[in-house]
PDB file of C-alpha atoms in Angstrom:
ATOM      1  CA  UNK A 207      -7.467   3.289  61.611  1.00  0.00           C
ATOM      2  CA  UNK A 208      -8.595   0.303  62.533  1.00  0.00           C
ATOM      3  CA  UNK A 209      -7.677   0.059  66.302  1.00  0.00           C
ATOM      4  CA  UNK A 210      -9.986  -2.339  68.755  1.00  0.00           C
ATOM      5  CA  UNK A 211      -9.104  -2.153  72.505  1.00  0.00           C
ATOM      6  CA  UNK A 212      -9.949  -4.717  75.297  1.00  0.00           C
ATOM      7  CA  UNK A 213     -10.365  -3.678  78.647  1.00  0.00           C
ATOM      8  CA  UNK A 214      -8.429  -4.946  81.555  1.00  0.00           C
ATOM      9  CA  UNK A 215      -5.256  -6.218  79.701  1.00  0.00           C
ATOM     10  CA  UNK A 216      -5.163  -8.192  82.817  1.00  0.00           C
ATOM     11  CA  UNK A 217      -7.143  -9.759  86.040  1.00  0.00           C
ATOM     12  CA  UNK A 218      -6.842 -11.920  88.496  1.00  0.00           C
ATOM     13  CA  UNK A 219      -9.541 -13.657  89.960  1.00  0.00           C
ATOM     14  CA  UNK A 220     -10.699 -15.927  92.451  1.00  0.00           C
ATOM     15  CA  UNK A 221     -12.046 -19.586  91.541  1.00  0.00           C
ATOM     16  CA  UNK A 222     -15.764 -19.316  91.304  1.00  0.00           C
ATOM     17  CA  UNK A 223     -16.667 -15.484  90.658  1.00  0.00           C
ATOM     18  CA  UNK A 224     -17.211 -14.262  87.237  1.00  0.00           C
ATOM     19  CA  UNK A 225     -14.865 -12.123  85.478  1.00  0.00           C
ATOM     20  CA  UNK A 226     -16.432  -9.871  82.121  1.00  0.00           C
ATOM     21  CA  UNK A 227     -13.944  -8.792  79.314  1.00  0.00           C
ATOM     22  CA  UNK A 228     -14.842  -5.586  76.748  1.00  0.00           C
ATOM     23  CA  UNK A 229     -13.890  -5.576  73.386  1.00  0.00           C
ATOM     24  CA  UNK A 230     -14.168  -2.081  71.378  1.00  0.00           C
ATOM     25  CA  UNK A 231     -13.982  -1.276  67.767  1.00  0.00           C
ATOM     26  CA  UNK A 232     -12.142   2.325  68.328  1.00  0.00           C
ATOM     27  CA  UNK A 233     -12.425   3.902  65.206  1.00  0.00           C
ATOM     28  CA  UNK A 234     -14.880   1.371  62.867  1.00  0.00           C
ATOM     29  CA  UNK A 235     -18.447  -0.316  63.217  1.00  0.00           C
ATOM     30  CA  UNK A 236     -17.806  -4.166  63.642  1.00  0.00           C
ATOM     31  CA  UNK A 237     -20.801  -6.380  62.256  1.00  0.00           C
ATOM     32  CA  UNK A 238     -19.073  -9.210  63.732  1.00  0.00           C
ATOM     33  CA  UNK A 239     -16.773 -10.186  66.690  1.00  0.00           C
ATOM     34  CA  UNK A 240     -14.602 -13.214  67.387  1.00  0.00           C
ATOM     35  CA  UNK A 241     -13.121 -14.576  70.505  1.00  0.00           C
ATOM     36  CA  UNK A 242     -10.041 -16.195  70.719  1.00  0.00           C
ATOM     37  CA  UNK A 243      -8.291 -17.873  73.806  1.00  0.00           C
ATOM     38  CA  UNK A 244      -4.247 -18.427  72.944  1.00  0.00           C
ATOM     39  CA  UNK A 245      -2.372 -20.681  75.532  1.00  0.00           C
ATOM     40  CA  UNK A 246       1.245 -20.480  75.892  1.00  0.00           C
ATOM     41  CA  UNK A 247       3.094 -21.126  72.631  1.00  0.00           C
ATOM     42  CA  UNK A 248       0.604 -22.324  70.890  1.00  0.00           C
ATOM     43  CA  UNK A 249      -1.436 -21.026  67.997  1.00  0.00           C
ATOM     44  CA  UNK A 250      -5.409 -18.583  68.138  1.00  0.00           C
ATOM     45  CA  UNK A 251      -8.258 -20.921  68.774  1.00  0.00           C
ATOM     46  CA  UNK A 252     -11.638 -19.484  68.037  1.00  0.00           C
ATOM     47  CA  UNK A 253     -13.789 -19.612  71.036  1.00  0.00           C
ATOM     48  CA  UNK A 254     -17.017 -17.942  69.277  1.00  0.00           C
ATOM     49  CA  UNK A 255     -17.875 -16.012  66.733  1.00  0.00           C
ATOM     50  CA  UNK A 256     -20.586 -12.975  67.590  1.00  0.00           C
ATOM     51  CA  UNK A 257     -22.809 -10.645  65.734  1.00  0.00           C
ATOM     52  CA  UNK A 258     -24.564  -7.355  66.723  1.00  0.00           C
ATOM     53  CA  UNK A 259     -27.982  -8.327  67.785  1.00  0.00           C
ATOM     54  CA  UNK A 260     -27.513 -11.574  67.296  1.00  0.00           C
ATOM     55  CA  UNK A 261     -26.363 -15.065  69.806  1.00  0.00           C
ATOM     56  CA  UNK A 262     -22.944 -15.853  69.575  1.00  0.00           C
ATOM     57  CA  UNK A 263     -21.972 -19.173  67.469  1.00  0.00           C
ATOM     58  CA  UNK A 264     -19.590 -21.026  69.329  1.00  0.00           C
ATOM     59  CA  UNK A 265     -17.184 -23.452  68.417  1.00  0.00           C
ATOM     60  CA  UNK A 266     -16.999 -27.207  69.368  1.00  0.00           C
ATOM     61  CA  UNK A 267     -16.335 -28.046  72.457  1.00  0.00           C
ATOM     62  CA  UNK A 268     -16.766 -24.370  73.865  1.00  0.00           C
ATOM     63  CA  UNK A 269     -19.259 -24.192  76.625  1.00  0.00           C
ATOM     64  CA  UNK A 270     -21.723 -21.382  75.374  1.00  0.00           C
ATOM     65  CA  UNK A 271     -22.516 -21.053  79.409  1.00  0.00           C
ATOM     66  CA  UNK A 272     -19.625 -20.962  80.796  1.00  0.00           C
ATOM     67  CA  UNK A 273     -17.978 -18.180  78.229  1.00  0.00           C
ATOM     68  CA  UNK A 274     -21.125 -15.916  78.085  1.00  0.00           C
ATOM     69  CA  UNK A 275     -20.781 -13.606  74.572  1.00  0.00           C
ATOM     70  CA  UNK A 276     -23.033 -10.256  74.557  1.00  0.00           C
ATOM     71  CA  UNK A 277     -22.580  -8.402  71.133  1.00  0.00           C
ATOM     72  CA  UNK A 278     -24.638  -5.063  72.273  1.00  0.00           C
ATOM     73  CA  UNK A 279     -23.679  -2.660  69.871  1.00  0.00           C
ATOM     74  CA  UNK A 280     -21.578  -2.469  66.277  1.00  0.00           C
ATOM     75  CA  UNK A 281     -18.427  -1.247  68.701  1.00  0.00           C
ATOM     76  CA  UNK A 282     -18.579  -3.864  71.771  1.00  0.00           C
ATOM     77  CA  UNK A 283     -18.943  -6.943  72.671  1.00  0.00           C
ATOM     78  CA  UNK A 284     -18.037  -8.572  76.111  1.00  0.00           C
ATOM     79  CA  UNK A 285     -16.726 -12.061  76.961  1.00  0.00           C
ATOM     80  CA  UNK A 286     -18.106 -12.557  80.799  1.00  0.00           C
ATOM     81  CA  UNK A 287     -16.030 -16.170  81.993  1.00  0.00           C
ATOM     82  CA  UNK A 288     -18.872 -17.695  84.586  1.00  0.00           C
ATOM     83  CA  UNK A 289     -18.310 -19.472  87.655  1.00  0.00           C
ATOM     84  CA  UNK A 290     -13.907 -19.304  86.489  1.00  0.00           C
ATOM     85  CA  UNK A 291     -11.637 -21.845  87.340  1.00  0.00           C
ATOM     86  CA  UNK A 292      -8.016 -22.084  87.442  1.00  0.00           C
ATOM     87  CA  UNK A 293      -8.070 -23.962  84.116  1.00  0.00           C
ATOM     88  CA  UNK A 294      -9.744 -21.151  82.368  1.00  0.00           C
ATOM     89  CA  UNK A 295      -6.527 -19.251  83.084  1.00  0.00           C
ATOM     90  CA  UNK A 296      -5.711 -18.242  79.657  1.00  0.00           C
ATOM     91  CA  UNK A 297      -4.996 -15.060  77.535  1.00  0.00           C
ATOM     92  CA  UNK A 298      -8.473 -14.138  75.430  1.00  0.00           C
ATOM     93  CA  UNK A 299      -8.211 -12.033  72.593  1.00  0.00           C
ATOM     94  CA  UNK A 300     -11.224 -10.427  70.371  1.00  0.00           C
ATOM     95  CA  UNK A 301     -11.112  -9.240  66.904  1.00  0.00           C
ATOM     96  CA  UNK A 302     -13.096  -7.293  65.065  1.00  0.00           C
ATOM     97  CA  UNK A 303     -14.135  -7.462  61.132  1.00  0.00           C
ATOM     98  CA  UNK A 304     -14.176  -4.067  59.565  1.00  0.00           C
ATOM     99  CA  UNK A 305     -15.551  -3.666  55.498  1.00  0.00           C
ATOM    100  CA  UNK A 306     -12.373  -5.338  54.604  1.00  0.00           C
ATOM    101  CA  UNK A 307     -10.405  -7.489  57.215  1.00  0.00           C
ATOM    102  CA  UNK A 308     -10.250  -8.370  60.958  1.00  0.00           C
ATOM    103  CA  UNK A 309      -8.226  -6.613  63.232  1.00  0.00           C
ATOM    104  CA  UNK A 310      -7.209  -7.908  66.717  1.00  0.00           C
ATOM    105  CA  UNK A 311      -7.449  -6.129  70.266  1.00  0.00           C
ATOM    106  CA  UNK A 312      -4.349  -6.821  72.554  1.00  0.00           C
ATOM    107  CA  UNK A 313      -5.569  -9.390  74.798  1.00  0.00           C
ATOM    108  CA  UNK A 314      -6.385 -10.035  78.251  1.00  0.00           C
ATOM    109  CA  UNK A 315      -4.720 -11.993  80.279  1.00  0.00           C
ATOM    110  CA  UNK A 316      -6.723 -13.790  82.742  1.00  0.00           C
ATOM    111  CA  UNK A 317      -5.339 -15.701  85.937  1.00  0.00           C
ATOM    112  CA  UNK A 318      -7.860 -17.769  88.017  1.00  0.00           C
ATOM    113  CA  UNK A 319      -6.588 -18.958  91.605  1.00  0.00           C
TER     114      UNK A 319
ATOM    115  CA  UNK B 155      -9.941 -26.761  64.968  1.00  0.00           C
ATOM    116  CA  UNK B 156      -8.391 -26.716  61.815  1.00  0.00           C
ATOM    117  CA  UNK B 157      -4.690 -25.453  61.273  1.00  0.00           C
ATOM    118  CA  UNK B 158      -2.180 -24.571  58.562  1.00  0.00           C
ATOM    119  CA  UNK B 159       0.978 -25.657  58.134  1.00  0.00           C
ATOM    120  CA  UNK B 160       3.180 -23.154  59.014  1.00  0.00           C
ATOM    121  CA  UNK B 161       7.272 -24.121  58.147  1.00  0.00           C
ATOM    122  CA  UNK B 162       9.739 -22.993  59.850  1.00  0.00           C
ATOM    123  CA  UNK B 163       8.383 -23.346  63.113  1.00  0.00           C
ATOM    124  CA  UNK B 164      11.140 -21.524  64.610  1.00  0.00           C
ATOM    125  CA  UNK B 165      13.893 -19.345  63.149  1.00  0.00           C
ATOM    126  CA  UNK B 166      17.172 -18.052  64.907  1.00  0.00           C
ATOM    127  CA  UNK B 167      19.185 -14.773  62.529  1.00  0.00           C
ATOM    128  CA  UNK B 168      21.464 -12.227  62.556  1.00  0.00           C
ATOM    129  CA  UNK B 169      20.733  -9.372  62.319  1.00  0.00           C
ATOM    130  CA  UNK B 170      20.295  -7.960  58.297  1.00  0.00           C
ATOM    131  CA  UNK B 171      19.531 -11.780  57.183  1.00  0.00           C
ATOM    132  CA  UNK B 172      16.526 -11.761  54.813  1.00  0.00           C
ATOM    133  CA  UNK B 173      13.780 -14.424  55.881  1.00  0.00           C
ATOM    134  CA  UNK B 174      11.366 -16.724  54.334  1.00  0.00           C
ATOM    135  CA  UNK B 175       8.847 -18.315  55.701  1.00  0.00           C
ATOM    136  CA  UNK B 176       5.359 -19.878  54.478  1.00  0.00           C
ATOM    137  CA  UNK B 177       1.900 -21.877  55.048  1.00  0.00           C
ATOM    138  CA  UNK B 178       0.228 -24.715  53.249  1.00  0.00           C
ATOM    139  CA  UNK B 179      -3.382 -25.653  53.416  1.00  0.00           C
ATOM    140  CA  UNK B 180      -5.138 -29.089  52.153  1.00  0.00           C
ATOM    141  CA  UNK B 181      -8.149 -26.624  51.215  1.00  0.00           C
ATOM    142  CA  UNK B 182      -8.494 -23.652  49.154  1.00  0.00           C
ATOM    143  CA  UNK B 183      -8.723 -20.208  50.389  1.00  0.00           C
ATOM    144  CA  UNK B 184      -9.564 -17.084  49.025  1.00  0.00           C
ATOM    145  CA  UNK B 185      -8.037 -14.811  51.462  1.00  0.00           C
ATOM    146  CA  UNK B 186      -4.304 -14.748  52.971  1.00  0.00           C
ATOM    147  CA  UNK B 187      -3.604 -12.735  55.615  1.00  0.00           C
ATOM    148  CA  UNK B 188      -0.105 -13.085  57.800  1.00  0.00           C
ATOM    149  CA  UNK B 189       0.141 -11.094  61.426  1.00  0.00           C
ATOM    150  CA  UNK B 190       2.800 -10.673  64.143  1.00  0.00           C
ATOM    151  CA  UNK B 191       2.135 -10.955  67.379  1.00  0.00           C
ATOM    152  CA  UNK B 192       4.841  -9.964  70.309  1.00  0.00           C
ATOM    153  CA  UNK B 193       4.971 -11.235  73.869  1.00  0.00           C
ATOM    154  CA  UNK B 194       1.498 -10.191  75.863  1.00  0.00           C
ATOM    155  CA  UNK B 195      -0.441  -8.864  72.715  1.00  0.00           C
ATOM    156  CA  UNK B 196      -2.877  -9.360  70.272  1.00  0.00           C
ATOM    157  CA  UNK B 197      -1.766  -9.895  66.548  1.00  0.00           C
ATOM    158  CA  UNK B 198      -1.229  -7.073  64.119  1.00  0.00           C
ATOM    159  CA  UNK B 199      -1.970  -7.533  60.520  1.00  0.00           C
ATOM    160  CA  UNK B 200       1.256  -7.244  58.260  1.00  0.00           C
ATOM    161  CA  UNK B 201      -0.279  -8.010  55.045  1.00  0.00           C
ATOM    162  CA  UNK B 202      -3.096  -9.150  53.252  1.00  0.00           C
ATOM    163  CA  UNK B 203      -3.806 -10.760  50.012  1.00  0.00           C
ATOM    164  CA  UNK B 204      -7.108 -11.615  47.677  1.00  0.00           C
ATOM    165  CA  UNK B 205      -5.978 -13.363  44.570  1.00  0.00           C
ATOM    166  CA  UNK B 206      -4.257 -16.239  43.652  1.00  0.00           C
ATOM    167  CA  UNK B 207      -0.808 -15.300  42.683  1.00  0.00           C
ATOM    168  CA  UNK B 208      -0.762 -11.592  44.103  1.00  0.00           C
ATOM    169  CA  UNK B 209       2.004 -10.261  44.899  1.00  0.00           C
ATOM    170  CA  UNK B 210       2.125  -7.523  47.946  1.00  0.00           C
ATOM    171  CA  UNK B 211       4.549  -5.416  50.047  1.00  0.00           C
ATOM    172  CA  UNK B 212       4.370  -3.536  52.889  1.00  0.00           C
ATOM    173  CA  UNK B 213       7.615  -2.085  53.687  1.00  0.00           C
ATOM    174  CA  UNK B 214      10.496  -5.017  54.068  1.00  0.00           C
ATOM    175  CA  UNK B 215       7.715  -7.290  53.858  1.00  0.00           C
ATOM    176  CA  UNK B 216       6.495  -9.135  50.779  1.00  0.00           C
ATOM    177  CA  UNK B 217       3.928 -11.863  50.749  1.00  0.00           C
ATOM    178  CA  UNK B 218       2.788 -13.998  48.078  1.00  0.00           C
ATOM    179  CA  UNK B 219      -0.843 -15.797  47.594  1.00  0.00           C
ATOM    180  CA  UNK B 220       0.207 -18.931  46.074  1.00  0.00           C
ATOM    181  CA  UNK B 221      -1.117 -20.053  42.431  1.00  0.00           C
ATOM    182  CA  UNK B 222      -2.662 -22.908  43.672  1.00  0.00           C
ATOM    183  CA  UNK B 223      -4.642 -21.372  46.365  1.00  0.00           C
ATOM    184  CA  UNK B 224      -3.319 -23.227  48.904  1.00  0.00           C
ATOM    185  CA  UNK B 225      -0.519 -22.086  50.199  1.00  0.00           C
ATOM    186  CA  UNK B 226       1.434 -18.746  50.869  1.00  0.00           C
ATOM    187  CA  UNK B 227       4.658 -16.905  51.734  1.00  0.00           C
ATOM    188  CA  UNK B 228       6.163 -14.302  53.723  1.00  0.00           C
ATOM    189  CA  UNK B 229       9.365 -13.014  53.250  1.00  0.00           C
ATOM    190  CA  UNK B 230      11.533 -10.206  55.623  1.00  0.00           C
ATOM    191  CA  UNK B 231      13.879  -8.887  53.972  1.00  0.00           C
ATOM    192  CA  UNK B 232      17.150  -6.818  56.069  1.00  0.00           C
ATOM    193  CA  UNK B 233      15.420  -7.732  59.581  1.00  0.00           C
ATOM    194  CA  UNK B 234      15.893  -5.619  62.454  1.00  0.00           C
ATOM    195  CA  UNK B 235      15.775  -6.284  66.209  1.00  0.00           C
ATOM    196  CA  UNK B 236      11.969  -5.423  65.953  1.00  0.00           C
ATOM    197  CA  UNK B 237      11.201  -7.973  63.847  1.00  0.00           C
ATOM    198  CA  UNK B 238      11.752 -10.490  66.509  1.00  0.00           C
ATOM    199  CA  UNK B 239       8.202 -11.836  67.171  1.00  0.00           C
ATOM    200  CA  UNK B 240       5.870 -14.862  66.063  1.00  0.00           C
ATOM    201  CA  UNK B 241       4.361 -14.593  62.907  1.00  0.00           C
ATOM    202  CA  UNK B 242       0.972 -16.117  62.029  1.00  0.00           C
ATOM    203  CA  UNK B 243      -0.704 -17.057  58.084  1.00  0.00           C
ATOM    204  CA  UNK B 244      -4.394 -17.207  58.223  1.00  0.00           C
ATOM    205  CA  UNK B 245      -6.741 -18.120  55.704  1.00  0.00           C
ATOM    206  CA  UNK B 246     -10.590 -17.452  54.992  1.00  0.00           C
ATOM    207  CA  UNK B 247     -12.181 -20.529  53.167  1.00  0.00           C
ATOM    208  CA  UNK B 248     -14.589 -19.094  50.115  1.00  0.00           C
ATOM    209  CA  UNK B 249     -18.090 -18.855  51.615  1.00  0.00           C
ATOM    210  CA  UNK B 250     -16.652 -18.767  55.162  1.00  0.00           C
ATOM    211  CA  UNK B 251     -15.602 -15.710  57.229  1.00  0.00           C
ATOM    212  CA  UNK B 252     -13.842 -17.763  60.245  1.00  0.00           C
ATOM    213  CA  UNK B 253      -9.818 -17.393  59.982  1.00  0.00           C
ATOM    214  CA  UNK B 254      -8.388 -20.519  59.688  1.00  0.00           C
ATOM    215  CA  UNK B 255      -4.780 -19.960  61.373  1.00  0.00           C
ATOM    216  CA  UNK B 256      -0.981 -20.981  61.175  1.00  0.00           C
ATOM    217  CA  UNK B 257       1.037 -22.586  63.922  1.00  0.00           C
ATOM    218  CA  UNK B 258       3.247 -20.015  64.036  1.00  0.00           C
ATOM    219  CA  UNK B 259       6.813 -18.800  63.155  1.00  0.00           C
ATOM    220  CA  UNK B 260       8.959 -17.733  66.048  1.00  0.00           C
ATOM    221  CA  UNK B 261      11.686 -15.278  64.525  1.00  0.00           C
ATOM    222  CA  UNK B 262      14.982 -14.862  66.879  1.00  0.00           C
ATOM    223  CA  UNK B 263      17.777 -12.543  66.213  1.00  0.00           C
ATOM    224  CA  UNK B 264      20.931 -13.572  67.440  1.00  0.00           C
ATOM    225  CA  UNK B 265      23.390 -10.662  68.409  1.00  0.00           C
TER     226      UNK B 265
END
C-alpha cells in the first residue's frame, strides 16, 4: 500500500514553454501534497505544500507563479513549471500524506535547454 | 529551509559491516521518520517512530527516537550490496505537518 506515482519520470524541454508534472496517490486518498525539488547531492527542499480544494502554500523564496500547484482531487495534484528556464532544471518530487505518514513518488527529472 | 544534522555524511563498508548513523535537531520533534533514496528516485520510508525513546525494527534496520526529542538513530546491521544508497532522517515539529529533513548519509560498499 501506499504507492504514489508521478508521471513523466523525465522531460526535456525547451526554454520558455511550460512543462506540467502529475502526482497520484495509487492506492490512498491524500488530503495533502508536497513538492519537493532535490538538486544534485544535496538534501529535499520543500517547494509547496498543497491541499485538495485548497491554494497551495509555498515556501520562501518559491515563486507561486512560476511553479503553478493544482490539488484537483484527494489522488492528484500537478506541478505545471511556467515560462521554464534552464535553471529550473532540477529533479521534482511529490509526496503524499496518507492517515499516518507521507510517502514519496519517484521523481521527475526535468531538463530545460 | 531548516535542516538536521545528519553525521556521517558519507560512509564507505564492506560488505556484512553493521552501520550507525544518526540526526540531531536544535528543536523538538514529535515524529522521526528515516528514508532511502537510490540514484533517480524518490525516497522510500524505512522506518518510522512516534515517541520519545521508541525503539523500532524493520528487518536489519533498527531506529531509535531519542529521549530527548531531538535527535535519532539508524542502525544497519549485516549490510548487503542493496543497501548502498543515501539515507535521509526527517522530523515533524509538534503542531506542524512539514518534514523537516537530514542532509543525508551516503552508504558505499566497498568490494
Amino acid at each position: 500500500g501506499a504507492v504514489v506515482s508521478q508521471h513523466p519520470s523525465w522531460v526535456i524541454c525547451k526554454s520558455g514553454t511550460s512543462v506540467k508534472i502529475e502526482c497520484r496517490s495509487l492506492d490512498f486518498q491524500a488530503t495533502t501534497m508536497f513538492w519537493y525539488r532535490q538538486f544534485p547531492k544535496q538534501s529535499l527542499m520543500l517547494m509547496a505544500t498543497s491541499n485538495e480544494g485548497s491554494k497551495a502554500t509555498y515556501e520562501q523564496g518559491v515563486e507561486k507563479d512560476k511553479f503553478l500547484i493544482n490539488h484537483a482531487s484527494l489522488t492528484l495534484s500537478t506541478l505545471t513549471v511556467t515560462s521554464a528556464h534552464p535553471e529550473d532544471s532540477s529533479f521534482y518530487i511529490c509526496s503524499a500524506r496518507d492517515l499516518h505518514e507521507q510517502y514519496f513518488g519517484p521523481g521527475t527529472r526535468l531538463t530545460v535547454t | 529551509g531548516q535542516q538536521l544534522n545528519q553525521s556521517p555524511q558519507s560512509m564507505f563498508i564492506q560488505e556484512g559491516e553493521d552501520v550507525s548513523m544518526n540526526c540531531t535537531s536544535s528543536s523538538i520533534f514529535n515524529t522521526w521518520l528515516w528514508y532511502k533514496q537510490d540514484p533517480g528516485e524518490g525516497p522510500v520510508l524505512l522506518i518510522a517512530l512516534y515517541k520519545a525513546g521508541e525503539l523500532t525494527s524493520n528487518g536489519r534496520l533498527t531506529a531509535q527516537f531519542g529521549i530527548t526529542r531531538k535527535d535519532s538513530f539508524l542502525n544497519i546491521s549485516a549490510s548487503i550490496p542493496s543497501d548502498v544508497g543515501i539515507y535521509f532522517c526527517a522530523g515533524r515539529p509538534i503542531g506542524n505537518e512539514k518534514l523537516t529533513f537530514g542532509t543525508g548519509t551516503r552508504l558505499t560498499i566497498i568490494p
